Amino acid sequence: MDAHNGKPATEPPPARLTVDGKHVELEVRSGSIGPNVIDVGQLYKDTGCFTYDPGFTSTANCASKITFIDGDKGELLYRGYPIEQLAENTSFLAVCYLLLYGELPTNAEFINFRRTITNHTMVHEQMTRFLTGYRRDAHPMAVMVGTVGALSAFYHDSTDINDTRQREIASHRMIAKMPTIAAMAYKYSVGHPFIYPRNDLDYTSNFMQMCFAVPCEPYIVNPVLSRALDRIFILHADHEQNASTSTVRLAGSSGANPFACVAAGIACLWGPAHGGANEAALNMLQEIGTVDRIPEYIAKAKDKSSGFRLMGFGHRVYKNYDPRAKVMQKTCHEVLDAVGSKHDPLLKVALELERIALQDDYFIDKKLYPNIDFYSGITLRAMGFPVSMFTALFAVARTVGWIAQWKEMIEDPEQRIGRPRQLYIGHPRRDFPAE
Ligand code: CMC
């Protein structure tokens, strides 16, 4: 290993490929850990062929120093630190600093960063009027896609992506304002007045008070719940090149401003195969209702023609227990204890469903384990969040990951507009019919 850049001292030999009798050599590049990549950037020029990989199962889209996942081991590292250690020992805001700047903050750096973020927690007052233009029954994710996109209309002074300082201000603004926007979306849906941020509270306690306080009585943040939610935010903060992060990078590759890129990420996150799975998992547990109905749902999940999947199960990358799910399960127990619901019937259904699935050949053979979303719904519901807010909370936490990845992309000298190609299977050229 080269001590300076963590790369192997010698690069691996090139890969050899023969296409139509033509031999080409492709450079094989190594990262600091994880699989090597075959650089196919010249393939089309050299052979006239594209690579074909729908769903990007074998494609690395970029080089990144931020997050590493070993799906077979069930390992997740932010800037090299295991997720379990970060969840146990530090705060979400310190993790934000780590993801953005590459190192854990010193005390002085943390105080300074916290001051900067808290200075940006309010949103432009006119945004309250913008937000009240939505229907009351709008899904909070619909409100967030639109409102975060609209930030670029309110904060022109931080949309120049070629200006380092403007990029930094936009990053701080988004980390600071996302909880305010998510809380406003919630308050609007229940007909409560918006609650302004309180900068004397930590990041997560402030978010809870913006969601749950009302002007007519004092609100005391429960420290067990606030710490649990902070940990949930840490677990969701980044996850390598997942669908929404890749969306943010692709949107950003054209030079779009960061508010617009994060709005695109939120739209992608909304889907039930991605961030929407926490909502879908809780709905599924509610539908199952009692443990005696579990076998029926296991059978349905195994039957391809049913179109049903066990929500909160399976992952594109993890072929072992999702390390975030382990921390989430522990957090779930803590929260249920703290709110006096340790006999929540849904927890009983979840634990039994997990136990049965993990012993079933179908799930064993396909390496399907609980993912982060399996226990997050029960936990968030016990904290008082409605199901429709679950994915919005995911978006609050993932914003820092999107921003860190966007920033890395903008600063990457190899960065070019993302422009995939295709295998065309439509009609060949034909002439417009003559009259
Ligand atoms: N229940 C039943 N069967 C499943 C499930 C499931 N949850 N997940 C995958 N399979 C089967 C699937 O039918 C396929 O079978 P076969 O090989 O016979 O065709 C095989 O396992 C591989 O599935 P895939 O769809 O090719 O795998 P993928 O990598 O494209 O999808 C996934 C990954 C997460 C979208 C999928 O496992 C899934 O739909 N899970 C439920 C939704 C969910 O919990 N999503 C949250 C992901 S974690 C949070 C996040 O990162 O956003």
CSV table of C-alpha atoms and ligand atoms in Angstrom, one decimal:
chain,number,residue,atom,x,y,z
A,1,MET,CA,0.0,0.0,0.0
A,2,ASP,CA,1.1,3.5,-0.7
A,3,ALA,CA,1.0,5.2,2.7
A,4,HIS,CA,-0.1,8.5,1.2
A,5,ASN,CA,-3.1,7.7,-0.9
A,6,GLY,CA,-4.1,4.2,0.4
A,7,LYS,CA,-3.7,2.7,-3.1
A,8,PRO,CA,-1.7,-0.5,-3.8
A,9,ALA,CA,1.9,0.2,-4.7
A,10,THR,CA,1.5,-1.7,-7.9
A,11,GLU,CA,-1.5,-1.5,-10.2
A,12,PRO,CA,-3.1,-4.8,-11.2
A,13,PRO,CA,-2.4,-6.1,-14.8
A,14,PRO,CA,-4.8,-5.0,-17.5
A,15,ALA,CA,-7.9,-7.0,-18.4
A,16,ARG,CA,-7.9,-8.4,-21.9
A,17,LEU,CA,-11.0,-8.5,-24.1
A,18,THR,CA,-11.6,-9.8,-27.6
A,19,VAL,CA,-14.4,-8.2,-29.6
A,20,ASP,CA,-14.9,-9.4,-33.2
A,21,GLY,CA,-11.4,-10.8,-33.2
A,22,LYS,CA,-9.9,-7.5,-32.1
A,23,HIS,CA,-7.9,-7.6,-28.8
A,24,VAL,CA,-8.0,-4.7,-26.4
A,25,GLU,CA,-6.4,-4.1,-23.1
A,26,LEU,CA,-8.4,-2.4,-20.4
A,27,GLU,CA,-6.8,-0.7,-17.4
A,28,VAL,CA,-7.7,-2.2,-14.1
A,29,ARG,CA,-7.8,0.3,-11.3
A,30,SER,CA,-7.6,-0.4,-7.5
A,31,GLY,CA,-9.2,1.5,-4.7
A,32,SER,CA,-8.0,1.5,-1.1
A,33,ILE,CA,-10.4,-1.4,-0.3
A,34,GLY,CA,-13.1,-3.1,-2.2
A,35,PRO,CA,-13.3,-4.6,-5.7
A,36,ASN,CA,-11.1,-3.3,-8.5
A,37,VAL,CA,-12.7,-1.6,-11.5
A,38,ILE,CA,-12.1,-2.2,-15.2
A,39,ASP,CA,-11.8,1.1,-16.9
A,40,VAL,CA,-14.1,0.9,-20.0
A,41,GLY,CA,-13.9,4.6,-20.9
A,42,GLN,CA,-12.1,3.9,-24.2
A,43,LEU,CA,-14.1,0.8,-25.1
A,44,TYR,CA,-16.4,2.4,-27.6
A,45,LYS,CA,-13.6,4.2,-29.3
A,46,ASP,CA,-11.5,1.0,-29.5
A,47,THR,CA,-14.2,-1.6,-30.4
A,48,GLY,CA,-17.4,0.3,-31.3
A,49,CYS,CA,-19.3,-1.5,-28.5
A,50,PHE,CA,-20.9,-0.1,-25.4
A,51,THR,CA,-21.1,-2.0,-22.0
A,52,TYR,CA,-24.6,-3.1,-21.0
A,53,ASP,CA,-25.6,-3.1,-17.3
A,54,PRO,CA,-29.2,-2.1,-16.6
A,55,GLY,CA,-29.5,-1.3,-12.9
A,56,PHE,CA,-25.7,-0.8,-12.7
A,57,THR,CA,-25.1,-4.0,-10.8
A,58,SER,CA,-21.4,-4.1,-12.1
A,59,THR,CA,-20.8,-0.5,-12.8
A,60,ALA,CA,-18.8,2.0,-10.7
A,61,ASN,CA,-19.9,5.5,-11.7
A,62,CYS,CA,-17.2,7.4,-9.9
A,63,ALA,CA,-14.2,7.3,-7.6
A,64,SER,CA,-15.2,8.4,-4.1
A,65,LYS,CA,-13.6,8.8,-0.7
A,66,ILE,CA,-16.8,9.2,1.3
A,67,THR,CA,-18.5,5.9,2.1
A,68,PHE,CA,-17.6,2.3,1.7
A,69,ILE,CA,-19.9,-0.8,1.9
A,70,ASP,CA,-18.8,-4.4,2.0
A,71,GLY,CA,-22.1,-6.1,1.2
A,72,ASP,CA,-20.8,-9.6,1.8
A,73,LYS,CA,-19.5,-8.8,5.3
A,74,GLY,CA,-22.3,-6.4,6.1
A,75,GLU,CA,-19.9,-3.5,6.7
A,76,LEU,CA,-20.6,0.2,6.3
A,77,LEU,CA,-17.9,2.9,6.8
A,78,TYR,CA,-18.1,6.7,6.6
A,79,ARG,CA,-14.7,8.1,5.8
A,80,GLY,CA,-13.3,4.8,7.2
A,81,TYR,CA,-15.2,4.8,10.5
A,82,PRO,CA,-17.6,1.8,11.1
A,83,ILE,CA,-21.3,2.9,11.3
A,84,GLU,CA,-21.8,1.1,14.6
A,85,GLN,CA,-19.0,3.1,16.3
A,86,LEU,CA,-20.3,6.4,14.9
A,87,ALA,CA,-23.8,5.6,16.0
A,88,GLU,CA,-22.6,4.8,19.5
A,89,ASN,CA,-20.1,7.5,20.1
A,90,THR,CA,-20.9,10.7,18.2
A,91,SER,CA,-23.7,13.1,17.1
A,92,PHE,CA,-25.4,13.5,13.7
A,93,LEU,CA,-23.9,17.0,13.3
A,94,ALA,CA,-20.4,15.7,13.9
A,95,VAL,CA,-21.1,13.0,11.3
A,96,CYS,CA,-22.2,15.8,8.9
A,97,TYR,CA,-18.8,17.4,9.4
A,98,LEU,CA,-17.0,14.1,8.9
A,99,LEU,CA,-18.9,13.4,5.6
A,100,LEU,CA,-18.4,16.9,4.3
A,101,TYR,CA,-14.8,17.6,5.3
A,102,GLY,CA,-13.3,14.1,5.6
A,103,GLU,CA,-12.2,14.1,9.3
A,104,LEU,CA,-14.0,14.1,12.6
A,105,PRO,CA,-14.1,17.7,13.9
A,106,THR,CA,-12.0,18.9,16.8
A,107,ASN,CA,-14.0,20.6,19.6
A,108,ALA,CA,-13.3,24.1,18.2
A,109,GLU,CA,-14.2,23.0,14.7
A,110,PHE,CA,-17.4,21.4,16.0
A,111,ILE,CA,-18.5,24.5,17.9
A,112,ASN,CA,-17.8,26.6,14.8
A,113,PHE,CA,-19.7,24.2,12.5
A,114,ARG,CA,-22.7,24.0,14.9
A,115,ARG,CA,-22.8,27.8,15.1
A,116,THR,CA,-22.8,28.0,11.3
A,117,ILE,CA,-25.5,25.5,10.9
A,118,THR,CA,-27.8,27.0,13.6
A,119,ASN,CA,-27.4,30.4,11.9
A,120,HIS,CA,-29.1,29.0,8.8
A,121,THR,CA,-32.0,27.1,10.4
A,122,MET,CA,-34.7,29.6,9.6
A,123,VAL,CA,-36.2,29.7,6.1
A,124,HIS,CA,-37.1,32.9,4.1
A,125,GLU,CA,-40.4,34.0,5.6
A,126,GLN,CA,-42.0,34.1,2.2
A,127,MET,CA,-41.4,30.3,2.0
A,128,THR,CA,-44.2,29.9,4.6
A,129,ARG,CA,-46.6,31.4,2.1
A,130,PHE,CA,-45.2,29.3,-0.7
A,131,LEU,CA,-45.7,26.2,1.4
A,132,THR,CA,-49.3,27.0,2.3
A,133,GLY,CA,-50.1,26.9,-1.4
A,134,TYR,CA,-50.1,23.1,-1.2
A,135,ARG,CA,-53.2,21.1,-0.5
A,136,ARG,CA,-53.4,20.1,3.2
A,137,ASP,CA,-53.5,16.5,2.3
A,138,ALA,CA,-50.3,16.7,0.2
A,139,HIS,CA,-47.8,14.0,1.0
A,140,PRO,CA,-44.8,15.5,2.9
A,141,MET,CA,-42.4,14.2,0.2
A,142,ALA,CA,-44.4,16.0,-2.5
A,143,VAL,CA,-44.1,19.2,-0.4
A,144,MET,CA,-40.3,18.6,0.1
A,145,VAL,CA,-39.5,18.0,-3.5
A,146,GLY,CA,-41.2,21.2,-4.5
A,147,THR,CA,-40.0,23.3,-1.5
A,148,VAL,CA,-36.4,22.2,-1.7
A,149,GLY,CA,-36.4,22.9,-5.4
A,150,ALA,CA,-37.8,26.3,-4.7
A,151,LEU,CA,-34.8,27.1,-2.4
A,152,SER,CA,-32.9,28.1,-5.5
A,153,ALA,CA,-35.6,30.8,-6.1
A,154,PHE,CA,-35.0,32.2,-2.6
A,155,TYR,CA,-31.3,31.9,-2.2
A,156,HIS,CA,-29.8,33.1,-5.5
A,157,ASP,CA,-26.6,34.1,-3.7
A,158,SER,CA,-25.5,30.5,-3.3
A,159,THR,CA,-26.3,28.9,-6.6
A,160,ASP,CA,-23.1,29.6,-8.5
A,161,ILE,CA,-21.5,26.2,-8.5
A,162,ASN,CA,-18.1,27.6,-9.7
A,163,ASP,CA,-17.7,29.6,-6.6
A,164,THR,CA,-16.3,27.6,-3.7
A,165,ARG,CA,-17.7,29.9,-1.0
A,166,GLN,CA,-21.2,29.8,-2.6
A,167,ARG,CA,-21.0,26.0,-2.7
A,168,GLU,CA,-20.2,25.9,0.9
A,169,ILE,CA,-23.0,28.2,1.9
A,170,ALA,CA,-25.5,26.2,-0.1
A,171,SER,CA,-24.3,23.1,1.6
A,172,HIS,CA,-24.7,24.6,5.1
A,173,ARG,CA,-28.1,26.0,4.2
A,174,MET,CA,-29.5,22.7,3.0
A,175,ILE,CA,-28.3,20.8,6.1
A,176,ALA,CA,-29.7,23.5,8.3
A,177,LYS,CA,-33.0,24.1,6.5
A,178,MET,CA,-34.1,20.6,5.7
A,179,PRO,CA,-35.4,19.8,9.2
A,180,THR,CA,-37.3,23.2,9.2
A,181,ILE,CA,-38.9,22.4,5.8
A,182,ALA,CA,-39.8,18.8,6.9
A,183,ALA,CA,-41.3,20.0,10.1
A,184,MET,CA,-43.3,22.7,8.2
A,185,ALA,CA,-44.6,20.0,5.8
A,186,TYR,CA,-45.8,18.0,8.9
A,187,LYS,CA,-47.3,20.9,10.8
A,188,TYR,CA,-49.1,22.1,7.7
A,189,SER,CA,-50.6,18.6,7.1
A,190,VAL,CA,-52.1,18.5,10.7
A,191,GLY,CA,-53.3,22.1,10.6
A,192,HIS,CA,-50.9,23.4,13.3
A,193,PRO,CA,-49.0,26.7,13.1
A,194,PHE,CA,-45.4,26.5,12.0
A,195,ILE,CA,-42.9,26.4,14.9
A,196,TYR,CA,-39.7,28.4,14.5
A,197,PRO,CA,-36.4,26.8,15.0
A,198,ARG,CA,-34.8,27.1,18.5
A,199,ASN,CA,-31.0,27.6,18.2
A,200,ASP,CA,-30.4,26.8,21.9
A,201,LEU,CA,-31.3,23.1,21.1
A,202,ASP,CA,-29.1,20.6,19.4
A,203,TYR,CA,-29.9,19.7,15.7
A,204,THR,CA,-32.2,16.8,16.4
A,205,SER,CA,-33.9,18.2,19.5
A,206,ASN,CA,-34.7,21.3,17.6
A,207,PHE,CA,-36.2,19.2,14.8
A,208,MET,CA,-38.4,17.4,17.3
A,209,GLN,CA,-39.7,20.6,18.9
A,210,MET,CA,-40.5,22.0,15.4
A,211,CYS,CA,-42.6,18.9,14.8
A,212,PHE,CA,-44.2,18.4,18.2
A,213,ALA,CA,-44.3,21.7,20.0
A,214,VAL,CA,-47.4,23.9,19.9
A,215,PRO,CA,-47.5,27.6,20.8
A,216,CYS,CA,-50.0,27.2,23.7
A,217,GLU,CA,-47.8,25.1,26.0
A,218,PRO,CA,-44.2,24.3,26.7
A,219,TYR,CA,-42.6,21.3,25.0
A,220,ILE,CA,-39.8,19.4,26.7
A,221,VAL,CA,-37.7,17.2,24.4
A,222,ASN,CA,-37.4,13.7,25.7
A,223,PRO,CA,-33.6,13.1,25.7
A,224,VAL,CA,-33.9,9.3,25.0
A,225,LEU,CA,-36.0,10.0,22.0
A,226,SER,CA,-33.8,12.8,20.7
A,227,ARG,CA,-30.7,10.7,21.1
A,228,ALA,CA,-32.5,7.8,19.3
A,229,LEU,CA,-33.5,10.0,16.4
A,230,ASP,CA,-30.0,11.5,16.2
A,231,ARG,CA,-28.7,7.9,15.9
A,232,ILE,CA,-31.3,7.2,13.2
A,233,PHE,CA,-30.1,10.2,11.3
A,234,ILE,CA,-26.5,9.0,11.5
A,235,LEU,CA,-27.6,5.6,10.1
A,236,HIS,CA,-29.2,7.3,7.1
A,237,ALA,CA,-26.6,10.0,6.5
A,238,ASP,CA,-24.9,8.4,3.5
A,239,HIS,CA,-24.9,5.1,1.6
A,240,GLU,CA,-22.5,5.2,-1.3
A,241,GLN,CA,-23.8,5.5,-4.9
A,242,ASN,CA,-27.5,4.5,-4.2
A,243,ALA,CA,-30.3,5.5,-6.5
A,244,SER,CA,-31.0,9.0,-5.0
A,245,THR,CA,-27.3,9.8,-4.6
A,246,SER,CA,-26.6,8.8,-8.2
A,247,THR,CA,-29.6,11.0,-9.2
A,248,VAL,CA,-28.0,13.9,-7.3
A,249,ARG,CA,-24.7,13.3,-9.0
A,250,LEU,CA,-26.3,13.0,-12.5
A,251,ALA,CA,-28.3,16.1,-12.0
A,252,GLY,CA,-25.3,17.9,-10.8
A,253,SER,CA,-23.1,16.7,-13.6
A,254,SER,CA,-24.9,19.1,-16.0
A,255,GLY,CA,-24.0,22.1,-13.8
A,256,ALA,CA,-27.5,22.4,-12.1
A,257,ASN,CA,-27.5,24.3,-8.8
A,258,PRO,CA,-27.3,22.2,-5.6
A,259,PHE,CA,-30.9,22.9,-4.4
A,260,ALA,CA,-32.3,21.6,-7.7
A,261,CYS,CA,-30.0,18.5,-7.5
A,262,VAL,CA,-31.1,17.7,-3.9
A,263,ALA,CA,-34.8,18.1,-5.0
A,264,ALA,CA,-34.1,15.5,-7.7
A,265,GLY,CA,-32.6,13.2,-5.0
A,266,ILE,CA,-35.7,13.6,-2.8
A,267,ALA,CA,-37.9,12.7,-5.8
A,268,CYS,CA,-35.9,9.5,-6.3
A,269,LEU,CA,-35.8,8.7,-2.6
A,270,TRP,CA,-39.6,8.7,-2.5
A,271,GLY,CA,-40.0,5.4,-4.3
A,272,PRO,CA,-40.9,2.3,-2.3
A,273,ALA,CA,-37.8,0.3,-3.5
A,274,HIS,CA,-35.7,3.0,-1.9
A,275,GLY,CA,-36.5,5.5,0.9
A,276,GLY,CA,-40.3,4.8,0.7
A,277,ALA,CA,-39.6,1.3,2.0
A,278,ASN,CA,-39.8,2.4,5.7
A,279,GLU,CA,-43.4,3.6,5.1
A,280,ALA,CA,-44.2,0.4,3.1
A,281,ALA,CA,-42.7,-1.8,5.7
A,282,LEU,CA,-44.8,-0.4,8.5
A,283,ASN,CA,-47.9,-0.6,6.3
A,284,MET,CA,-47.1,-4.2,5.7
A,285,LEU,CA,-46.6,-5.0,9.4
A,286,GLN,CA,-49.9,-3.4,10.1
A,287,GLU,CA,-51.6,-5.3,7.3
A,288,ILE,CA,-50.2,-8.6,8.7
A,289,GLY,CA,-51.4,-7.5,12.1
A,290,THR,CA,-50.9,-10.8,14.1
A,291,VAL,CA,-48.2,-13.5,14.1
A,292,ASP,CA,-50.5,-16.2,13.0
A,293,ARG,CA,-50.8,-14.5,9.6
A,294,ILE,CA,-47.1,-14.4,8.9
A,295,PRO,CA,-46.9,-17.8,7.1
A,296,GLU,CA,-49.5,-16.4,4.6
A,297,TYR,CA,-47.3,-13.4,3.9
A,298,ILE,CA,-44.1,-15.4,3.6
A,299,ALA,CA,-45.8,-17.6,1.1
A,300,LYS,CA,-47.0,-14.5,-0.8
A,301,ALA,CA,-43.5,-13.1,-0.9
A,302,LYS,CA,-42.1,-16.3,-2.3
A,303,ASP,CA,-44.8,-16.4,-5.0
A,304,LYS,CA,-43.5,-14.3,-8.0
A,305,SER,CA,-47.0,-14.0,-9.5
A,306,SER,CA,-48.3,-12.2,-6.4
A,307,GLY,CA,-46.1,-9.2,-7.0
A,308,PHE,CA,-45.7,-8.9,-3.3
A,309,ARG,CA,-42.3,-8.5,-1.5
A,310,LEU,CA,-41.4,-8.4,2.1
A,311,MET,CA,-40.8,-4.7,2.6
A,312,GLY,CA,-37.7,-3.9,4.7
A,313,PHE,CA,-36.1,-7.1,3.4
A,314,GLY,CA,-33.3,-7.5,0.8
A,315,HIS,CA,-30.7,-5.1,-0.5
A,316,ARG,CA,-28.9,-4.6,-3.7
A,317,VAL,CA,-25.5,-4.5,-2.0
A,318,TYR,CA,-25.9,-6.2,1.4
A,319,LYS,CA,-25.9,-10.0,1.0
A,320,ASN,CA,-25.6,-10.2,4.8
A,321,TYR,CA,-27.4,-8.5,7.7
A,322,ASP,CA,-27.5,-4.8,7.0
A,323,PRO,CA,-25.3,-3.3,9.8
A,324,ARG,CA,-27.7,-0.4,10.1
A,325,ALA,CA,-30.6,-2.7,10.8
A,326,LYS,CA,-28.7,-4.1,13.8
A,327,VAL,CA,-28.4,-0.7,15.3
A,328,MET,CA,-31.9,0.2,14.3
A,329,GLN,CA,-33.3,-2.9,16.1
A,330,LYS,CA,-31.5,-1.9,19.3
A,331,THR,CA,-32.8,1.6,18.9
A,332,CYS,CA,-36.3,0.3,18.4
A,333,HIS,CA,-36.3,-1.5,21.7
A,334,GLU,CA,-34.9,1.6,23.5
A,335,VAL,CA,-37.6,3.9,22.1
A,336,LEU,CA,-40.4,1.4,22.8
A,337,ASP,CA,-39.2,1.1,26.4
A,338,ALA,CA,-39.0,4.9,26.7
A,339,VAL,CA,-42.5,5.5,25.5
A,340,GLY,CA,-44.0,2.6,27.4
A,341,SER,CA,-44.8,0.5,24.4
A,342,LYS,CA,-42.5,-2.4,24.8
A,343,HIS,CA,-45.3,-4.8,24.1
A,344,ASP,CA,-46.2,-3.1,20.8
A,345,PRO,CA,-47.9,-5.9,18.8
A,346,LEU,CA,-46.2,-4.7,15.6
A,347,LEU,CA,-42.7,-5.3,17.2
A,348,LYS,CA,-43.9,-8.9,18.0
A,349,VAL,CA,-44.9,-9.4,14.4
A,350,ALA,CA,-41.6,-7.9,13.1
A,351,LEU,CA,-39.4,-10.1,15.3
A,352,GLU,CA,-41.4,-13.2,14.4
A,353,LEU,CA,-41.4,-12.3,10.7
A,354,GLU,CA,-37.6,-11.8,10.8
A,355,ARG,CA,-37.1,-15.1,12.7
A,356,ILE,CA,-39.2,-17.1,10.2
A,357,ALA,CA,-37.8,-15.5,7.1
A,358,LEU,CA,-34.2,-16.0,8.2
A,359,GLN,CA,-34.8,-19.8,8.5
A,360,ASP,CA,-36.6,-20.1,5.2
A,361,ASP,CA,-34.6,-21.5,2.2
A,362,TYR,CA,-36.0,-18.9,-0.2
A,363,PHE,CA,-34.6,-16.0,1.9
A,364,ILE,CA,-31.4,-17.9,2.7
A,365,ASP,CA,-30.7,-18.8,-0.9
A,366,LYS,CA,-31.3,-15.3,-2.1
A,367,LYS,CA,-29.4,-13.8,0.8
A,368,LEU,CA,-32.3,-11.6,1.8
A,369,TYR,CA,-31.9,-10.1,5.3
A,370,PRO,CA,-33.7,-7.3,7.1
A,371,ASN,CA,-32.5,-3.9,5.9
A,372,ILE,CA,-32.6,-0.5,7.8
A,373,ASP,CA,-36.2,0.0,7.0
A,374,PHE,CA,-37.5,-3.1,8.7
A,375,TYR,CA,-37.4,-1.6,12.2
A,376,SER,CA,-37.3,2.1,11.5
A,377,GLY,CA,-41.1,2.4,10.9
A,378,ILE,CA,-42.0,0.9,14.3
A,379,THR,CA,-39.5,3.2,15.9
A,380,LEU,CA,-40.5,6.4,14.3
A,381,ARG,CA,-44.2,5.7,14.8
A,382,ALA,CA,-43.5,5.1,18.6
A,383,MET,CA,-41.8,8.5,18.6
A,384,GLY,CA,-45.1,10.1,17.4
A,385,PHE,CA,-44.3,10.5,13.7
A,386,PRO,CA,-47.1,9.7,11.2
A,387,VAL,CA,-46.2,7.1,8.6
A,388,SER,CA,-46.3,9.7,5.8
A,389,MET,CA,-43.4,11.5,7.5
A,390,PHE,CA,-41.0,8.5,7.5
A,391,THR,CA,-39.4,9.1,4.1
A,392,ALA,CA,-39.2,12.8,4.8
A,393,LEU,CA,-37.1,12.0,7.9
A,394,PHE,CA,-34.9,9.9,5.7
A,395,ALA,CA,-34.5,12.8,3.4
A,396,VAL,CA,-33.5,15.1,6.3
A,397,ALA,CA,-30.7,12.7,7.2
A,398,ARG,CA,-29.6,11.9,3.7
A,399,THR,CA,-29.2,15.5,2.7
A,400,VAL,CA,-25.7,15.7,4.0
A,401,GLY,CA,-24.7,12.5,2.1
A,402,TRP,CA,-26.2,14.0,-1.1
A,403,ILE,CA,-24.3,17.3,-0.5
A,404,ALA,CA,-21.0,15.6,0.3
A,405,GLN,CA,-21.2,13.5,-2.8
A,406,TRP,CA,-22.3,16.4,-5.0
A,407,LYS,CA,-19.4,18.5,-3.6
A,408,GLU,CA,-16.9,15.7,-4.3
A,409,MET,CA,-18.2,15.4,-7.8
A,410,ILE,CA,-17.9,19.1,-8.6
A,411,GLU,CA,-14.3,19.0,-7.3
A,412,ASP,CA,-13.4,15.9,-9.2
A,413,PRO,CA,-11.1,16.7,-12.2
A,414,GLU,CA,-12.5,13.6,-14.0
A,415,GLN,CA,-16.1,14.9,-13.7
A,416,ARG,CA,-18.0,15.2,-17.0
A,417,ILE,CA,-21.7,15.4,-17.8
A,418,GLY,CA,-23.2,12.0,-17.1
A,419,ARG,CA,-24.5,10.6,-20.4
A,420,PRO,CA,-25.3,6.9,-20.5
A,421,ARG,CA,-25.8,5.2,-23.9
A,422,GLN,CA,-28.3,2.5,-24.9
A,423,LEU,CA,-29.0,-0.7,-26.8
A,424,TYR,CA,-31.5,0.5,-29.3
A,425,ILE,CA,-34.2,-2.1,-30.0
A,426,GLY,CA,-36.7,0.1,-31.8
A,427,HIS,CA,-37.7,0.3,-35.4
A,428,PRO,CA,-34.7,1.0,-37.8
A,429,ARG,CA,-34.9,4.1,-40.0
A,430,ARG,CA,-38.0,4.3,-42.2
A,431,ASP,CA,-39.5,7.0,-44.4
A,432,PHE,CA,-42.6,9.0,-43.5
A,433,PRO,CA,-45.4,7.5,-45.5
A,434,ALA,CA,-46.2,9.3,-48.8
A,435,GLU,CA,-49.8,10.5,-49.1
B,1,CMC,N1,-39.1,-10.2,-0.8
B,1,CMC,C1,-39.2,-11.2,-1.6
B,1,CMC,N2,-38.3,-11.5,-2.6
B,1,CMC,C2,-37.4,-10.6,-2.8
B,1,CMC,C3,-37.2,-9.5,-2.0
B,1,CMC,C4,-38.2,-9.2,-0.9
B,1,CMC,N3,-38.1,-8.1,-0.2
B,1,CMC,N4,-36.2,-8.7,-2.4
B,1,CMC,C5,-35.6,-9.4,-3.4
B,1,CMC,N5,-36.3,-10.6,-3.6
B,1,CMC,C6,-36.0,-11.6,-4.6
B,1,CMC,C7,-36.4,-11.2,-6.0
B,1,CMC,O1,-37.7,-11.6,-6.4
B,1,CMC,C8,-35.4,-11.8,-6.9
B,1,CMC,O2,-35.7,-13.2,-7.0
B,1,CMC,P1,-35.3,-14.0,-8.4
B,1,CMC,O3,-33.8,-14.0,-8.4
B,1,CMC,O4,-35.9,-15.3,-8.2
B,1,CMC,O5,-35.8,-13.2,-9.5
B,1,CMC,C9,-34.1,-11.8,-6.0
B,1,CMC,O6,-34.6,-11.7,-4.6
B,1,CMC,C10,-33.2,-10.6,-6.3
B,1,CMC,O7,-34.0,-9.5,-6.2
B,1,CMC,P2,-33.8,-8.2,-7.2
B,1,CMC,O8,-35.1,-7.4,-7.2
B,1,CMC,O9,-33.2,-8.6,-8.4
B,1,CMC,O10,-32.7,-7.4,-6.3
B,1,CMC,P3,-32.4,-5.9,-6.4
B,1,CMC,O11,-31.0,-5.8,-5.9
B,1,CMC,O12,-32.7,-5.4,-7.7
B,1,CMC,O13,-33.4,-5.2,-5.4
B,1,CMC,C11,-34.3,-4.3,-3.4
B,1,CMC,C12,-33.0,-4.8,-4.1
B,1,CMC,C13,-34.0,-3.6,-2.1
B,1,CMC,C14,-35.0,-3.3,-4.3
B,1,CMC,C15,-35.3,-5.5,-3.2
B,1,CMC,O14,-34.6,-6.4,-2.3
B,1,CMC,C16,-36.6,-5.1,-2.6
B,1,CMC,O15,-37.5,-4.7,-3.4
B,1,CMC,N6,-36.8,-5.1,-1.3
B,1,CMC,C17,-38.0,-4.6,-0.7
B,1,CMC,C18,-37.9,-3.0,-0.6
B,1,CMC,C19,-37.0,-2.5,0.4
B,1,CMC,O16,-37.0,-3.0,1.6
B,1,CMC,N7,-36.2,-1.5,0.1
B,1,CMC,C20,-35.3,-0.8,1.0
B,1,CMC,C21,-33.9,-1.0,0.6
B,1,CMC,S1,-32.8,-0.4,2.0
B,1,CMC,C22,-33.1,1.3,2.0
B,1,CMC,C23,-32.5,2.0,0.9
B,1,CMC,O17,-31.3,1.9,0.7
B,1,CMC,O18,-33.2,2.8,0.3
